[in-house]
Amino acid sequence: MVFTALWSTGAIAAKFGIRSADALILASVRFISTGLIFGPYFLLHNKHRFWPRGSEWKPIIIYGLLNTTFTLGSFFAAQKYASAGMSTLFLAVAPLLMALFSSWFLGRKLSRFEIIGMLVAFSGLILSAASELPKGHIKPLGLVLLIIYMVSYACSSIYFSSIKRTLTNIVFNVWQVFTGGIMLLPFAFLFKDYHIHHLDTNLLLSMAWMVIVLSFIANQLWLYLVKIDTVKAAAWLYLAPVFGYALGYIFFNETITVFTISGTLLVIAGLVVAGRNKKAVKAVE
C-alpha cells in the first residue's frame, strides 16, 4: 500500500515538473541526481560494497535501460499527452504482463485465485476508464508512450527477479537509476526535449520529491517486494489508478465519475480474491 501510494505520485510530480522543463531532460536530471546524491553516502559507508565488479555491470545496465530509461523515460514523456488517472491506469495493467511473463520465463504457476482476482480487478479498471476514454484524455502519442512504459515495467520486474546479485538492493538501485539516467540523455537530444524553461521553486520541489521519494524510497520498496513474489507484489499495482484519479482530482481537477467509484470497488474485490490463495495455503500447512 505504501509503495502504491508513493508510486502513484509520479504522474503528479512529473506534471508539475514539466511546467518548468522538458520531460526527457527533467527525467534524466532526476535519475542522474539520484546517483550523485546517494552514491557518495554508500561509497563512504563500510556496510555496503559500492563499486560494482566486472560481471555486475551487465545486470545494472540492462535493468537500468529497462526500468529507468524506457519505463520511466516514456512515462515522463507521456505526461504531455495523458491525464494522471489515465497514466496510472496503464501502470495497473502491468501485473497481467508480469504474470504472463512469469509463467513463460520463470515457470511460476498461477493459482485460480490469482487469475480470477486479476481479471476482476482488471474489469474494474476498464469500468473506471470507460467514462474517460471518450473525452480524449489521452492522445495517440501518449498511448504509444504508455504502452512502452507498461511493457518495459513488466520486463524489468521479471528480469530483476531472475538475476543473482552480490551488490545489496539499495546499492544496485542507485547504480541502475544513475546509469539509466545517462542512457536517457541521448533520447532527450534526439527528440529535442532538453530545455529547462524555468529554474524555479516548482522545478526544485518536484525534483526533490522525484529524487528522494520516488527514485530512492519507492524504488527500494519495489525491489524488496518483487524479490518476495513478483506476481503478488504486482497485484497491488491495481490500486495505482485509485490513487492516481484521487490525486489528479485534488491537484488538477480531473473528473471522478460513478464509473471510477464502481471500478475502484471491483479493484479492491479483485485484490481480496487474489490474496485468498496465500491464506488457503497457510490453512493447509
mmCIF file of C-alpha atoms in Angstrom:
data_model
loop_
_atom_site.group_PDB
_atom_site.id
_atom_site.type_symbol
_atom_site.label_atom_id
_atom_site.label_comp_id
_atom_site.label_asym_id
_atom_site.label_seq_id
_atom_site.Cartn_x
_atom_site.Cartn_y
_atom_site.Cartn_z
ATOM 1 C CA MET A 1 0.000 0.000 0.000
ATOM 2 C CA VAL A 2 2.795 2.416 0.868
ATOM 3 C CA PHE A 3 4.639 1.668 -2.361
ATOM 4 C CA THR A 4 1.498 2.035 -4.483
ATOM 5 C CA ALA A 5 0.559 5.350 -2.858
ATOM 6 C CA LEU A 6 4.065 6.759 -3.336
ATOM 7 C CA TRP A 7 4.441 5.408 -6.880
ATOM 8 C CA SER A 8 1.120 6.949 -7.876
ATOM 9 C CA THR A 9 2.502 10.415 -7.140
ATOM 10 C CA GLY A 10 4.909 10.020 -10.070
ATOM 11 C CA ALA A 11 2.422 11.406 -12.600
ATOM 12 C CA ILE A 12 1.603 14.353 -10.341
ATOM 13 C CA ALA A 13 5.254 15.236 -9.719
ATOM 14 C CA ALA A 14 6.046 14.883 -13.437
ATOM 15 C CA LYS A 15 3.153 17.139 -14.431
ATOM 16 C CA PHE A 16 4.383 19.814 -12.029
ATOM 17 C CA GLY A 17 7.960 19.372 -13.251
ATOM 18 C CA ILE A 18 7.184 19.716 -16.960
ATOM 19 C CA ARG A 19 5.795 23.179 -16.270
ATOM 20 C CA SER A 20 9.411 24.237 -15.822
ATOM 21 C CA ALA A 21 11.407 21.836 -18.042
ATOM 22 C CA ASP A 22 11.024 19.445 -20.976
ATOM 23 C CA ALA A 23 10.020 15.933 -19.938
ATOM 24 C CA LEU A 24 13.053 13.892 -21.012
ATOM 25 C CA ILE A 25 15.700 16.276 -19.672
ATOM 26 C CA LEU A 26 13.689 16.512 -16.441
ATOM 27 C CA ALA A 27 13.664 12.725 -16.125
ATOM 28 C CA SER A 28 17.338 12.382 -16.995
ATOM 29 C CA VAL A 29 18.415 15.034 -14.480
ATOM 30 C CA ARG A 30 16.264 13.349 -11.850
ATOM 31 C CA PHE A 31 17.894 9.941 -12.328
ATOM 32 C CA ILE A 32 21.455 11.238 -12.569
ATOM 33 C CA SER A 33 20.889 13.412 -9.491
ATOM 34 C CA THR A 34 19.739 10.357 -7.556
ATOM 35 C CA GLY A 35 23.092 8.684 -8.176
ATOM 36 C CA LEU A 36 25.113 11.804 -7.432
ATOM 37 C CA ILE A 37 23.240 12.484 -4.189
ATOM 38 C CA PHE A 38 23.057 8.995 -2.709
ATOM 39 C CA GLY A 39 26.169 7.461 -4.286
ATOM 40 C CA PRO A 40 28.719 9.218 -2.043
ATOM 41 C CA TYR A 41 26.911 8.054 1.097
ATOM 42 C CA PHE A 42 27.214 4.379 0.152
ATOM 43 C CA LEU A 43 30.740 4.911 -1.126
ATOM 44 C CA LEU A 44 31.764 6.030 2.363
ATOM 45 C CA HIS A 45 29.509 3.554 4.198
ATOM 46 C CA ASN A 46 31.540 0.463 5.001
ATOM 47 C CA LYS A 47 28.448 -1.712 5.458
ATOM 48 C CA HIS A 48 27.708 -1.746 1.706
ATOM 49 C CA ARG A 49 30.184 -2.532 -1.081
ATOM 50 C CA PHE A 50 29.639 0.298 -3.539
ATOM 51 C CA TRP A 51 31.778 -0.270 -6.657
ATOM 52 C CA PRO A 52 30.429 -2.984 -8.993
ATOM 53 C CA ARG A 53 32.787 -5.667 -10.254
ATOM 54 C CA GLY A 54 33.165 -6.501 -13.947
ATOM 55 C CA SER A 55 30.351 -9.064 -14.215
ATOM 56 C CA GLU A 56 27.987 -6.918 -12.148
ATOM 57 C CA TRP A 57 27.815 -4.124 -14.719
ATOM 58 C CA LYS A 58 25.752 -6.159 -17.174
ATOM 59 C CA PRO A 59 22.614 -6.538 -14.969
ATOM 60 C CA ILE A 60 22.962 -2.922 -13.817
ATOM 61 C CA ILE A 61 22.971 -1.647 -17.403
ATOM 62 C CA ILE A 62 20.196 -3.961 -18.619
ATOM 63 C CA TYR A 63 17.922 -3.247 -15.665
ATOM 64 C CA GLY A 64 18.727 0.477 -15.821
ATOM 65 C CA LEU A 65 17.800 0.525 -19.510
ATOM 66 C CA LEU A 66 14.524 -1.357 -18.954
ATOM 67 C CA ASN A 67 13.421 0.137 -15.649
ATOM 68 C CA THR A 68 14.730 3.699 -15.824
ATOM 69 C CA THR A 69 15.444 4.684 -19.443
ATOM 70 C CA PHE A 70 12.469 3.016 -21.147
ATOM 71 C CA THR A 71 9.944 2.667 -18.315
ATOM 72 C CA LEU A 72 10.276 5.985 -16.529
ATOM 73 C CA GLY A 73 11.529 7.935 -19.533
ATOM 74 C CA SER A 74 8.428 7.046 -21.560
ATOM 75 C CA PHE A 75 6.221 7.735 -18.538
ATOM 76 C CA PHE A 76 7.614 11.256 -18.200
ATOM 77 C CA ALA A 77 7.205 11.932 -21.906
ATOM 78 C CA ALA A 78 3.598 10.676 -21.789
ATOM 79 C CA GLN A 79 2.572 13.281 -19.217
ATOM 80 C CA LYS A 80 2.175 15.851 -22.005
ATOM 81 C CA TYR A 81 -0.465 13.689 -23.637
ATOM 82 C CA ALA A 82 -2.378 11.892 -20.852
ATOM 83 C CA SER A 83 -4.135 12.668 -17.580
ATOM 84 C CA ALA A 84 -2.726 11.471 -14.264
ATOM 85 C CA GLY A 85 -5.585 8.989 -13.858
ATOM 86 C CA MET A 86 -5.077 7.505 -17.313
ATOM 87 C CA SER A 87 -1.325 7.280 -16.744
ATOM 88 C CA THR A 88 -1.680 5.256 -13.562
ATOM 89 C CA LEU A 89 -4.302 3.110 -15.279
ATOM 90 C CA PHE A 90 -1.567 1.733 -17.540
ATOM 91 C CA LEU A 91 0.597 1.003 -14.527
ATOM 92 C CA ALA A 92 -2.138 -1.290 -13.246
ATOM 93 C CA VAL A 93 -2.135 -3.335 -16.461
ATOM 94 C CA ALA A 94 1.481 -4.313 -15.773
ATOM 95 C CA PRO A 95 0.528 -7.135 -13.336
ATOM 96 C CA LEU A 96 -1.159 -9.047 -16.147
ATOM 97 C CA LEU A 97 2.007 -8.839 -18.232
ATOM 98 C CA MET A 98 4.175 -9.702 -15.228
ATOM 99 C CA ALA A 99 2.036 -12.756 -14.505
ATOM 100 C CA LEU A 100 2.191 -13.840 -18.133
ATOM 101 C CA PHE A 101 5.954 -13.298 -18.367
ATOM 102 C CA SER A 102 6.498 -15.115 -15.053
ATOM 103 C CA SER A 103 4.667 -18.172 -16.346
ATOM 104 C CA TRP A 104 6.671 -18.101 -19.584
ATOM 105 C CA PHE A 105 10.167 -17.377 -18.337
ATOM 106 C CA LEU A 106 10.226 -18.259 -14.639
ATOM 107 C CA GLY A 107 7.892 -21.258 -14.621
ATOM 108 C CA ARG A 108 5.702 -19.763 -11.888
ATOM 109 C CA LYS A 109 2.264 -21.410 -11.924
ATOM 110 C CA LEU A 110 -0.633 -19.044 -11.310
ATOM 111 C CA SER A 111 -3.366 -20.161 -8.916
ATOM 112 C CA ARG A 112 -7.012 -19.875 -9.863
ATOM 113 C CA PHE A 113 -7.494 -17.234 -7.150
ATOM 114 C CA GLU A 114 -4.742 -15.081 -8.639
ATOM 115 C CA ILE A 115 -6.154 -15.427 -12.144
ATOM 116 C CA ILE A 116 -9.743 -14.692 -11.092
ATOM 117 C CA GLY A 117 -8.657 -11.842 -8.821
ATOM 118 C CA MET A 118 -6.617 -10.194 -11.523
ATOM 119 C CA LEU A 119 -9.421 -10.494 -14.051
ATOM 120 C CA VAL A 120 -11.924 -8.986 -11.613
ATOM 121 C CA ALA A 121 -9.559 -6.121 -10.811
ATOM 122 C CA PHE A 122 -8.803 -5.564 -14.481
ATOM 123 C CA SER A 123 -12.536 -5.399 -15.190
ATOM 124 C CA GLY A 124 -12.743 -2.678 -12.570
ATOM 125 C CA LEU A 125 -10.029 -0.719 -14.331
ATOM 126 C CA ILE A 126 -11.870 -0.955 -17.648
ATOM 127 C CA LEU A 127 -15.047 0.278 -15.991
ATOM 128 C CA SER A 128 -13.320 3.209 -14.302
ATOM 129 C CA ALA A 129 -11.752 4.219 -17.619
ATOM 130 C CA ALA A 130 -14.978 3.909 -19.624
ATOM 131 C CA SER A 131 -16.049 7.485 -18.999
ATOM 132 C CA GLU A 132 -12.552 8.906 -19.547
ATOM 133 C CA LEU A 133 -11.591 7.469 -22.940
ATOM 134 C CA PRO A 134 -14.355 9.140 -24.994
ATOM 135 C CA LYS A 135 -13.362 12.538 -23.593
ATOM 136 C CA GLY A 136 -9.958 12.381 -25.257
ATOM 137 C CA HIS A 137 -7.953 12.499 -22.023
ATOM 138 C CA ILE A 138 -5.215 10.566 -23.798
ATOM 139 C CA LYS A 139 -3.733 11.311 -27.244
ATOM 140 C CA PRO A 140 -2.298 8.738 -29.707
ATOM 141 C CA LEU A 141 1.342 9.554 -28.857
ATOM 142 C CA GLY A 142 0.529 9.314 -25.165
ATOM 143 C CA LEU A 143 -1.000 5.893 -25.786
ATOM 144 C CA VAL A 144 2.173 4.671 -27.534
ATOM 145 C CA LEU A 145 4.425 6.028 -24.775
ATOM 146 C CA LEU A 146 2.337 4.453 -22.025
ATOM 147 C CA ILE A 147 2.345 1.085 -23.800
ATOM 148 C CA ILE A 148 6.159 1.265 -23.931
ATOM 149 C CA TYR A 149 6.099 2.187 -20.248
ATOM 150 C CA MET A 150 3.825 -0.730 -19.330
ATOM 151 C CA VAL A 151 5.732 -3.397 -21.276
ATOM 152 C CA SER A 152 9.147 -2.171 -20.111
ATOM 153 C CA TYR A 153 7.996 -2.123 -16.491
ATOM 154 C CA ALA A 154 6.812 -5.721 -16.693
ATOM 155 C CA CYS A 155 10.022 -6.829 -18.424
ATOM 156 C CA SER A 156 12.265 -5.041 -15.927
ATOM 157 C CA SER A 157 10.493 -6.608 -12.927
ATOM 158 C CA ILE A 158 10.723 -10.109 -14.373
ATOM 159 C CA TYR A 159 14.379 -9.559 -15.260
ATOM 160 C CA PHE A 160 15.226 -8.325 -11.765
ATOM 161 C CA SER A 161 13.541 -11.285 -10.099
ATOM 162 C CA SER A 162 15.594 -13.710 -12.232
ATOM 163 C CA ILE A 163 19.112 -12.320 -11.720
ATOM 164 C CA LYS A 164 21.585 -13.132 -8.975
ATOM 165 C CA ARG A 165 23.301 -10.145 -7.381
ATOM 166 C CA THR A 166 26.142 -9.714 -4.950
ATOM 167 C CA LEU A 167 25.511 -5.998 -4.540
ATOM 168 C CA THR A 168 22.853 -5.049 -1.989
ATOM 169 C CA ASN A 169 19.471 -3.947 -3.348
ATOM 170 C CA ILE A 170 19.994 -0.388 -2.229
ATOM 171 C CA VAL A 171 23.383 -0.003 -3.956
ATOM 172 C CA PHE A 172 22.149 -1.819 -7.069
ATOM 173 C CA ASN A 173 19.194 0.582 -7.221
ATOM 174 C CA VAL A 174 21.417 3.680 -7.013
ATOM 175 C CA TRP A 175 23.612 2.419 -9.852
ATOM 176 C CA GLN A 176 20.748 1.355 -12.146
ATOM 177 C CA VAL A 177 18.942 4.692 -11.726
ATOM 178 C CA PHE A 178 22.162 6.617 -12.399
ATOM 179 C CA THR A 179 23.131 4.613 -15.498
ATOM 180 C CA GLY A 180 19.526 4.675 -16.748
ATOM 181 C CA GLY A 181 19.541 8.471 -16.496
ATOM 182 C CA ILE A 182 22.752 8.695 -18.516
ATOM 183 C CA MET A 183 21.312 6.393 -21.190
ATOM 184 C CA LEU A 184 18.220 8.624 -21.373
ATOM 185 C CA LEU A 185 20.235 11.749 -22.279
ATOM 186 C CA PRO A 186 20.722 10.817 -25.972
ATOM 187 C CA PHE A 187 16.956 10.412 -26.339
ATOM 188 C CA ALA A 188 16.419 13.890 -24.890
ATOM 189 C CA PHE A 189 18.704 15.434 -27.523
ATOM 190 C CA LEU A 190 17.404 13.166 -30.301
ATOM 191 C CA PHE A 191 13.824 14.347 -29.725
ATOM 192 C CA LYS A 192 14.921 17.936 -28.878
ATOM 193 C CA ASP A 193 13.373 17.597 -25.439
ATOM 194 C CA TYR A 194 16.242 19.091 -23.453
ATOM 195 C CA HIS A 195 15.220 22.638 -22.477
ATOM 196 C CA ILE A 196 14.912 23.888 -18.898
ATOM 197 C CA HIS A 197 12.485 26.783 -19.197
ATOM 198 C CA HIS A 198 12.302 27.992 -15.596
ATOM 199 C CA LEU A 199 14.764 27.310 -12.784
ATOM 200 C CA ASP A 200 12.179 27.992 -10.096
ATOM 201 C CA THR A 201 10.699 26.666 -6.844
ATOM 202 C CA ASN A 202 8.260 24.460 -8.759
ATOM 203 C CA LEU A 203 11.141 22.700 -10.536
ATOM 204 C CA LEU A 204 13.217 22.269 -7.386
ATOM 205 C CA LEU A 205 10.346 20.914 -5.267
ATOM 206 C CA SER A 206 9.154 18.477 -7.915
ATOM 207 C CA MET A 207 12.740 17.339 -8.482
ATOM 208 C CA ALA A 208 13.309 16.834 -4.734
ATOM 209 C CA TRP A 209 10.161 14.696 -4.481
ATOM 210 C CA MET A 210 11.079 12.593 -7.500
ATOM 211 C CA VAL A 211 14.675 12.010 -6.401
ATOM 212 C CA ILE A 212 14.126 11.267 -2.707
ATOM 213 C CA VAL A 213 10.647 9.742 -2.559
ATOM 214 C CA LEU A 214 10.306 8.074 -5.981
ATOM 215 C CA SER A 215 13.795 7.180 -7.229
ATOM 216 C CA PHE A 216 15.086 6.147 -3.825
ATOM 217 C CA ILE A 217 12.368 5.193 -1.318
ATOM 218 C CA ALA A 218 9.696 3.839 -3.708
ATOM 219 C CA ASN A 219 12.203 2.034 -5.931
ATOM 220 C CA GLN A 220 13.780 0.378 -2.905
ATOM 221 C CA LEU A 221 10.369 -0.793 -1.705
ATOM 222 C CA TRP A 222 9.617 -2.235 -5.153
ATOM 223 C CA LEU A 223 12.887 -4.166 -5.362
ATOM 224 C CA TYR A 224 12.149 -5.656 -1.955
ATOM 225 C CA LEU A 225 8.600 -6.626 -2.950
ATOM 226 C CA VAL A 226 9.402 -8.265 -6.308
ATOM 227 C CA LYS A 227 12.116 -10.347 -4.667
ATOM 228 C CA ILE A 228 9.497 -11.852 -2.341
ATOM 229 C CA ASP A 229 6.922 -12.608 -5.049
ATOM 230 C CA THR A 230 6.710 -10.745 -8.357
ATOM 231 C CA VAL A 231 3.074 -11.540 -9.118
ATOM 232 C CA LYS A 232 1.668 -10.876 -5.636
ATOM 233 C CA ALA A 233 3.590 -7.612 -5.441
ATOM 234 C CA ALA A 234 2.396 -6.620 -8.900
ATOM 235 C CA ALA A 235 -1.247 -7.278 -7.975
ATOM 236 C CA TRP A 236 -1.174 -4.274 -5.652
ATOM 237 C CA LEU A 237 -0.429 -2.066 -8.630
ATOM 238 C CA TYR A 238 -4.123 -2.396 -9.428
ATOM 239 C CA LEU A 239 -4.685 0.215 -6.725
ATOM 240 C CA ALA A 240 -2.479 2.728 -8.551
ATOM 241 C CA PRO A 241 -5.389 4.186 -10.587
ATOM 242 C CA VAL A 242 -7.362 4.684 -7.360
ATOM 243 C CA PHE A 243 -4.614 6.920 -6.018
ATOM 244 C CA GLY A 244 -3.968 8.366 -9.466
ATOM 245 C CA TYR A 245 -7.547 9.512 -10.018
ATOM 246 C CA ALA A 246 -7.757 10.901 -6.466
ATOM 247 C CA LEU A 247 -4.509 12.860 -6.783
ATOM 248 C CA GLY A 248 -5.449 14.046 -10.268
ATOM 249 C CA TYR A 249 -8.736 15.373 -8.878
ATOM 250 C CA ILE A 250 -7.025 17.137 -5.963
ATOM 251 C CA PHE A 251 -4.187 18.770 -7.892
ATOM 252 C CA PHE A 252 -5.525 19.122 -11.459
ATOM 253 C CA ASN A 253 -9.311 18.963 -11.052
ATOM 254 C CA GLU A 254 -9.556 15.777 -13.126
ATOM 255 C CA THR A 255 -13.030 14.244 -13.070
ATOM 256 C CA ILE A 256 -14.118 11.297 -10.889
ATOM 257 C CA THR A 257 -17.303 9.621 -12.107
ATOM 258 C CA VAL A 258 -19.607 6.879 -10.859
ATOM 259 C CA PHE A 259 -17.716 4.541 -13.206
ATOM 260 C CA THR A 260 -14.470 5.384 -11.407
ATOM 261 C CA ILE A 261 -16.003 4.656 -7.994
ATOM 262 C CA SER A 262 -17.578 1.380 -9.191
ATOM 263 C CA GLY A 263 -14.302 0.342 -10.801
ATOM 264 C CA THR A 264 -12.426 1.065 -7.568
ATOM 265 C CA LEU A 265 -14.702 -1.319 -5.669
ATOM 266 C CA LEU A 266 -14.031 -4.038 -8.245
ATOM 267 C CA VAL A 267 -10.284 -3.402 -7.951
ATOM 268 C CA ILE A 268 -10.400 -3.907 -4.186
ATOM 269 C CA ALA A 269 -12.555 -7.033 -4.601
ATOM 270 C CA GLY A 270 -10.052 -8.449 -7.081
ATOM 271 C CA LEU A 271 -7.172 -7.872 -4.681
ATOM 272 C CA VAL A 272 -9.051 -9.692 -1.913
ATOM 273 C CA VAL A 273 -9.732 -12.676 -4.182
ATOM 274 C CA ALA A 274 -6.102 -12.769 -5.399
ATOM 275 C CA GLY A 275 -4.907 -12.817 -1.782
ATOM 276 C CA ARG A 276 -7.072 -15.806 -0.822
ATOM 277 C CA ASN A 277 -4.570 -18.281 -2.318
ATOM 278 C CA LYS A 278 -1.940 -17.405 0.276
ATOM 279 C CA LYS A 279 -4.427 -17.828 3.125
ATOM 280 C CA ALA A 280 -5.577 -21.181 1.752
ATOM 281 C CA VAL A 281 -2.011 -22.468 1.580
ATOM 282 C CA LYS A 282 -1.345 -21.421 5.184
ATOM 283 C CA ALA A 283 -4.549 -23.154 6.333
ATOM 284 C CA VAL A 284 -3.427 -26.422 4.692
ATOM 285 C CA GLU A 285 0.013 -26.152 6.276
#
